[in-house]
Tab-separated table of C-alpha atoms in Angstrom:
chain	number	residue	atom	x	y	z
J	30	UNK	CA	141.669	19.690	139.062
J	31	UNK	CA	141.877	21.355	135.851
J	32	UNK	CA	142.899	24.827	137.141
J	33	UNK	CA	145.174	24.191	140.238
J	34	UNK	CA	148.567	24.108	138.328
J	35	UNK	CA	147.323	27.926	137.185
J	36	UNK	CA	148.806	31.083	137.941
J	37	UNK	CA	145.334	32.499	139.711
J	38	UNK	CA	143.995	29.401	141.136
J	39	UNK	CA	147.916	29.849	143.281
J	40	UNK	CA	147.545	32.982	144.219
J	41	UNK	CA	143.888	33.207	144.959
J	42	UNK	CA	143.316	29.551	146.283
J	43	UNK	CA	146.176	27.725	147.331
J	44	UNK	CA	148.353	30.702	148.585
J	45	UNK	CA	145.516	30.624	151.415
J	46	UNK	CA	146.982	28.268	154.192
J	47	UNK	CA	143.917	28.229	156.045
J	48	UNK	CA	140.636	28.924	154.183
J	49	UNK	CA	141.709	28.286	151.045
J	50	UNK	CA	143.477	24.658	148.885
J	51	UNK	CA	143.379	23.135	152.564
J	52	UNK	CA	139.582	23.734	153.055
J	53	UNK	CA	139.012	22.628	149.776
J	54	UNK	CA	141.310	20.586	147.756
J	55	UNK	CA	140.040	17.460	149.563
J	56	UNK	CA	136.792	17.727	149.223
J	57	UNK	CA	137.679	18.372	145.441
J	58	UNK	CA	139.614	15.401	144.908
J	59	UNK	CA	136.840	13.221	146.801
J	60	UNK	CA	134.158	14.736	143.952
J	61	UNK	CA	136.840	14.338	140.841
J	62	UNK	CA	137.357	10.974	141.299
J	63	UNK	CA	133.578	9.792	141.706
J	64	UNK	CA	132.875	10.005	145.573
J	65	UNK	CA	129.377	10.777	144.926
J	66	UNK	CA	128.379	9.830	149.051
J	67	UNK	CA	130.326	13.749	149.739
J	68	UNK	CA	128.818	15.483	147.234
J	69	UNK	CA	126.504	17.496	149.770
J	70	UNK	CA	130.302	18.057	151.390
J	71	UNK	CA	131.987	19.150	148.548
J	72	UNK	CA	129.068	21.671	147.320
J	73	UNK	CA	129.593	22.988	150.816
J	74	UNK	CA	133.121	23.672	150.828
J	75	UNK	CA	132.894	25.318	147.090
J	76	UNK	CA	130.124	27.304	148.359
J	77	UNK	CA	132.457	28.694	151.193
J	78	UNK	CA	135.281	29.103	148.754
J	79	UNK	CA	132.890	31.499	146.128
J	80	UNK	CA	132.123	33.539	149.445
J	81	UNK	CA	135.956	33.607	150.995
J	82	UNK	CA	136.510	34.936	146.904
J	83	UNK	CA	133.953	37.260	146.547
J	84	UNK	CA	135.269	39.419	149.434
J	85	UNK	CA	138.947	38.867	149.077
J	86	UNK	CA	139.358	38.932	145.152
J	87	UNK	CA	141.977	42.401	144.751
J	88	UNK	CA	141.227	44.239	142.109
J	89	UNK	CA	142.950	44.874	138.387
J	90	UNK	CA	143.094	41.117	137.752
J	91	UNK	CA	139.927	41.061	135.724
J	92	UNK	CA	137.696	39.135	137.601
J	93	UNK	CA	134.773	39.906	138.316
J	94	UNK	CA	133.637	39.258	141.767
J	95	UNK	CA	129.691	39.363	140.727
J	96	UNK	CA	129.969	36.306	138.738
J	97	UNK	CA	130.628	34.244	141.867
J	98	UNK	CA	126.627	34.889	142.464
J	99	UNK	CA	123.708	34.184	141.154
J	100	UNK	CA	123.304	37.881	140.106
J	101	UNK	CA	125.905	37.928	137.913
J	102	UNK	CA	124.885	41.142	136.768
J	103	UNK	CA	124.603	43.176	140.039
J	104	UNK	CA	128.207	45.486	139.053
J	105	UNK	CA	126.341	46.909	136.220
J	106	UNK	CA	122.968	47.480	137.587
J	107	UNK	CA	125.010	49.506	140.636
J	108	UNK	CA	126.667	51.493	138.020
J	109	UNK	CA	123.761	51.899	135.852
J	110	UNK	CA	121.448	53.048	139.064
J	111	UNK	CA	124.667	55.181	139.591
J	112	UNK	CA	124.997	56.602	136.371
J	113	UNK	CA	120.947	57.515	135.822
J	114	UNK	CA	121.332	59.700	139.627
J	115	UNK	CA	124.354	61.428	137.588
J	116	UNK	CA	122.702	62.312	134.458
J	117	UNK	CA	125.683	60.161	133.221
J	118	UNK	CA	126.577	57.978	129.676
J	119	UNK	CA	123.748	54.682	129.479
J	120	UNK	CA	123.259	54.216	126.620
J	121	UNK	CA	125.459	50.454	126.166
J	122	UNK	CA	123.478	49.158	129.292
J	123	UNK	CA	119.881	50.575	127.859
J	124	UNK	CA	120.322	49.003	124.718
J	125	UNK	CA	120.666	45.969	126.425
J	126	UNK	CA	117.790	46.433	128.635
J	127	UNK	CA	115.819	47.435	125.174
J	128	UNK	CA	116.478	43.843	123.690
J	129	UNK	CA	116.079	42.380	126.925
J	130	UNK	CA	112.475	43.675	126.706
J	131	UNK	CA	111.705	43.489	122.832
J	132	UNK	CA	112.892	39.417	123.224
J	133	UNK	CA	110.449	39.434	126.130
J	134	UNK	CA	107.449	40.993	124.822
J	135	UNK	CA	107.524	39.618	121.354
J	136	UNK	CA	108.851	36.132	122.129
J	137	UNK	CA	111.289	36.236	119.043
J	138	UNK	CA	115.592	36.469	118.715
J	139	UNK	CA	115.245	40.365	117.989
J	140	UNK	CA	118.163	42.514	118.411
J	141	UNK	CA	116.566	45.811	118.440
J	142	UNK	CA	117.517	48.399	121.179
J	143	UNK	CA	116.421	51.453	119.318
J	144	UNK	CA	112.812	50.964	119.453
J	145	UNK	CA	110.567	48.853	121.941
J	146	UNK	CA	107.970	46.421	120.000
J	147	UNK	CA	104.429	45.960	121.721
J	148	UNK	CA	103.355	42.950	120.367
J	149	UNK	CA	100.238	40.790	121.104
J	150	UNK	CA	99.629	37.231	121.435
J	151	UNK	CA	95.713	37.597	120.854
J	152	UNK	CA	93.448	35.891	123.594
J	153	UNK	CA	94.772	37.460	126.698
J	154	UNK	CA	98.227	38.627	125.286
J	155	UNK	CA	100.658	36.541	127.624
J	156	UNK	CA	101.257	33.559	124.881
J	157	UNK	CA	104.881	32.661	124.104
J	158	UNK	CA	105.345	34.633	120.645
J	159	UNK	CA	103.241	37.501	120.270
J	160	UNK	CA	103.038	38.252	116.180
J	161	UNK	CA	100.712	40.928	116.321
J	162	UNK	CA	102.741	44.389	116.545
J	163	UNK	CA	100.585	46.823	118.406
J	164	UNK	CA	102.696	49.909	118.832
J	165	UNK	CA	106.365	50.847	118.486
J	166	UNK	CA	107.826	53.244	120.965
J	167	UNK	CA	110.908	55.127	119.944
J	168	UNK	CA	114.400	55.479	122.892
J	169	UNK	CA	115.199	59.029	121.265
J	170	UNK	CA	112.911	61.313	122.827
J	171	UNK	CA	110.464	62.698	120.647
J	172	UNK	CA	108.489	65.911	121.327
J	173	UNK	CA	104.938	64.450	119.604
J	174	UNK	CA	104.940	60.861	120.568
J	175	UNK	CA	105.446	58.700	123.722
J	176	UNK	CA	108.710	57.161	123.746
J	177	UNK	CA	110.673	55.546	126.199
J	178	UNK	CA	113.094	56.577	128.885
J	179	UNK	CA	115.527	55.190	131.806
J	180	UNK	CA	115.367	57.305	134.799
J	181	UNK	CA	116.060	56.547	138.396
J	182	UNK	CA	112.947	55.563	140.704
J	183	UNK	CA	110.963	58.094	142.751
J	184	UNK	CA	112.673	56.991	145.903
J	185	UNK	CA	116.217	57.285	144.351
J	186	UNK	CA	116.815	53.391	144.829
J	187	UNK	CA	116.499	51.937	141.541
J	188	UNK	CA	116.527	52.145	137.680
J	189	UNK	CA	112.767	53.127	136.079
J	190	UNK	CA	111.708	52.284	132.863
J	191	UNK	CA	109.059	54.877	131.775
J	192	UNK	CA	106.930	55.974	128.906
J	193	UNK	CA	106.699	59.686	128.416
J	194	UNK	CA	104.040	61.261	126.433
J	195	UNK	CA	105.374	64.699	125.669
J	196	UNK	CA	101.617	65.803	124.532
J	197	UNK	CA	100.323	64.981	128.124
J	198	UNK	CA	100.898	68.057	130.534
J	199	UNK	CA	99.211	66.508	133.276
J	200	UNK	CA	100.862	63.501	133.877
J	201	UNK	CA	104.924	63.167	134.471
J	202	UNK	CA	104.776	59.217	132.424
J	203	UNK	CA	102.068	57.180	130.853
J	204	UNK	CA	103.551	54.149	133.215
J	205	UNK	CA	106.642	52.926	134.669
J	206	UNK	CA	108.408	49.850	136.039
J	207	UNK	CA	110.982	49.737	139.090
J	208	UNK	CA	113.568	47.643	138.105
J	209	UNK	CA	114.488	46.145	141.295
J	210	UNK	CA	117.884	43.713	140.888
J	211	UNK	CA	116.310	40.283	139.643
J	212	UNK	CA	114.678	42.393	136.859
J	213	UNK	CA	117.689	43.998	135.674
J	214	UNK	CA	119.100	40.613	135.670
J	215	UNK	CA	116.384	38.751	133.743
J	216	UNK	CA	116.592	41.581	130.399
J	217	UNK	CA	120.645	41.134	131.249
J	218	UNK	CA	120.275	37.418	130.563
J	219	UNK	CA	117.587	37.599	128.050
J	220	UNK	CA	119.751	40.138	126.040
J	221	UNK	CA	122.612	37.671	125.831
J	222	UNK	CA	120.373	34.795	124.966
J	223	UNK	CA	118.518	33.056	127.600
J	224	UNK	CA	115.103	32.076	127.073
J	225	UNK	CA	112.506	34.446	128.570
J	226	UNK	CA	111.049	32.341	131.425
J	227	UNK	CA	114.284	30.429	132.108
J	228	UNK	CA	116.064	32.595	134.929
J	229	UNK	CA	112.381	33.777	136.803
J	230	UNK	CA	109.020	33.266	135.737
J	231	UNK	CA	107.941	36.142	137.691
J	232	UNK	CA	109.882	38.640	136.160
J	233	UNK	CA	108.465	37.378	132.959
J	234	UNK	CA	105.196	37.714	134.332
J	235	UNK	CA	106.101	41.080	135.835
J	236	UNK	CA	106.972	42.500	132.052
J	237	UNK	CA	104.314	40.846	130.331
J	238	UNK	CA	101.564	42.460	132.802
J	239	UNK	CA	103.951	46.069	131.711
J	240	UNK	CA	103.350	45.324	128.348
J	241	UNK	CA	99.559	44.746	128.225
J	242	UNK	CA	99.067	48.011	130.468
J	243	UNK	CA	101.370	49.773	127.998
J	244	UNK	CA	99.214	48.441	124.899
J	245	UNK	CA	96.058	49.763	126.682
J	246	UNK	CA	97.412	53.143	128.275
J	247	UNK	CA	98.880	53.422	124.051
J	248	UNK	CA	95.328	52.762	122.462
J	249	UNK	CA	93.443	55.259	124.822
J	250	UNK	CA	96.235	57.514	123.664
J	251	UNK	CA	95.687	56.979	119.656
J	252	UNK	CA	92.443	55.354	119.970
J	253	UNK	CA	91.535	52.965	116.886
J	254	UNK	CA	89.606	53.711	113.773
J	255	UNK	CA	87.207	51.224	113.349
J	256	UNK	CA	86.011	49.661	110.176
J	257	UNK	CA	82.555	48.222	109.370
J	258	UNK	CA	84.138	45.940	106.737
J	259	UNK	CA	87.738	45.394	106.606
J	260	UNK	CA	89.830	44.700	109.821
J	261	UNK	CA	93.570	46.329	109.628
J	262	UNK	CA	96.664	44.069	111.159
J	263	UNK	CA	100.262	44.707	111.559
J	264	UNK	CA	102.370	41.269	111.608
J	265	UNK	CA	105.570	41.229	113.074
J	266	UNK	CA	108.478	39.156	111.956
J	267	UNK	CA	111.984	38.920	112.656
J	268	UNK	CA	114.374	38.096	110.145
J	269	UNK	CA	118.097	36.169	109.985
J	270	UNK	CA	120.390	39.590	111.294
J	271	UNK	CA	118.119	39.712	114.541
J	272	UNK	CA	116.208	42.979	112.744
J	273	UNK	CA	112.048	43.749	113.217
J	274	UNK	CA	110.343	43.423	110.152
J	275	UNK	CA	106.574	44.107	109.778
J	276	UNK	CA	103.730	43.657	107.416
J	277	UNK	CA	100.188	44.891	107.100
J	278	UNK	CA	97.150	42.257	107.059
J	279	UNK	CA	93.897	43.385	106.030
J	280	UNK	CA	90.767	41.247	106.173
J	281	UNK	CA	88.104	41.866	104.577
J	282	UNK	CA	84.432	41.351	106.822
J	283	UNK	CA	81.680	40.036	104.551
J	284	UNK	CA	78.554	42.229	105.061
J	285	UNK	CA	76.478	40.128	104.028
């Protein structure tokens, strides 16, 4: 194969005598050169070599054992679930999380990680780009507004994404969502470019019912002034750098 003259593929693979080149090499030769009758064999015997890895890759080599799985970002969300118990630095892996959610909720390429977007579709809110912005809620904690914060879970398990509203006394958050490990991998993914229903519909499902109870738990909070004649929009937009960029609509309602 490509990699078997390499120094790691010799000292991770083939300096194995029992589980490693011997258990495998044949079955990768079979698939290389078209023996498509052993594929079900070969998939095997690669699947046993990502598991022999996993637990016998040393460290300070680089490699990251978590990309042998399907969760390849399960590292991070340890240390990020360690780091919120801690009180310790997040903010690299929140930013991420931020876009994860703004390229979830509005549907768009946005790079934003400073402030989440709550944007609707119309109808019932869950179409692929949602254009209408509904509310923007700050990272920075503010002491007037709701804004958004990463802590760790009631039960001490698992990151929390919650919406604090410093002006309610009664209530600890407006909502929050667990962030169990497929979740934190779905933003991950998102973040870095994969489209939004791609690696699990149900975590896109999962954020998309978070972001309509957000939009509703938000307008009980500011209410809405109505208008007898002119309705009052805000458009959303995202231009070439990745950047939110929004515009007012008003239309006008004939009283006649």
């Amino acid at each position: 194969g490509k990699y078997d003259g390499s120094g790691k593929y010799k000292d991770f693979v083939a300096s194995d005598q029992y589980y490693g080149a011997r258990a495998y090499e044949t079955f990768l030769t079979d698939y290389l050169e078209g023996e498509r009758s052993k594929t079900d064999e070969f998939m095997q015997a690669l699947s046993r070599q990502r598991q022999r890895l996993f637990f016998s890759l040393p460290g300070g080599h680089g490699l990251d054992p978590w990309n042998l799985t399907v969760y390849r970002s399960s590292g991070d969300f340890l240390a990020f679930t360690e780091s919120l118990r801690s009180n310790s630095e997040i903010t690299s892996t929140s930013e991420t999380l931020v876009r994860g959610l703004n390229r979830t909720f509005c549907g768009m390429m946005m790079d934003d990680s400073t402030v989440l977007h709550l944007a609707s579709s119309g109808g019932d809110g869950r179409g692929r780009i949602a254009s209408i912005l509904c509310h923007d809620v700050p990272v920075n904690k503010s002491r007037r507004d709701p804004f958004l914060k990463f802590d760790i879970s009631n039960d001490d398990s698992v990151p929390s994404i919650r919406i604090i509203d410093p002006a309610d006394k009664d209530s600890e958050y407006l909502d929050s969502l667990d962030l169990q490990l497929t979740h934190f991998e779905y933003l991950v993914r998102v973040a870095n470019g994969s489209l939004p229903a791609s690696f699990s519909r149900q975590c896109h499902e999962d954020f998309l019912d978070f972001k309509l109870r957000l939009i509703k738990r938000l307008d009980d909070v500011f209410g809405r002034d109505a208008s007898a004649d002119e309705v009052n929009l805000e458009a959303i937009t995202v231009d070439e750098r990745g950047r939110a960029q929004s515009e007012d609509i008003r239309i006008r309602i004939s009283t006649q």
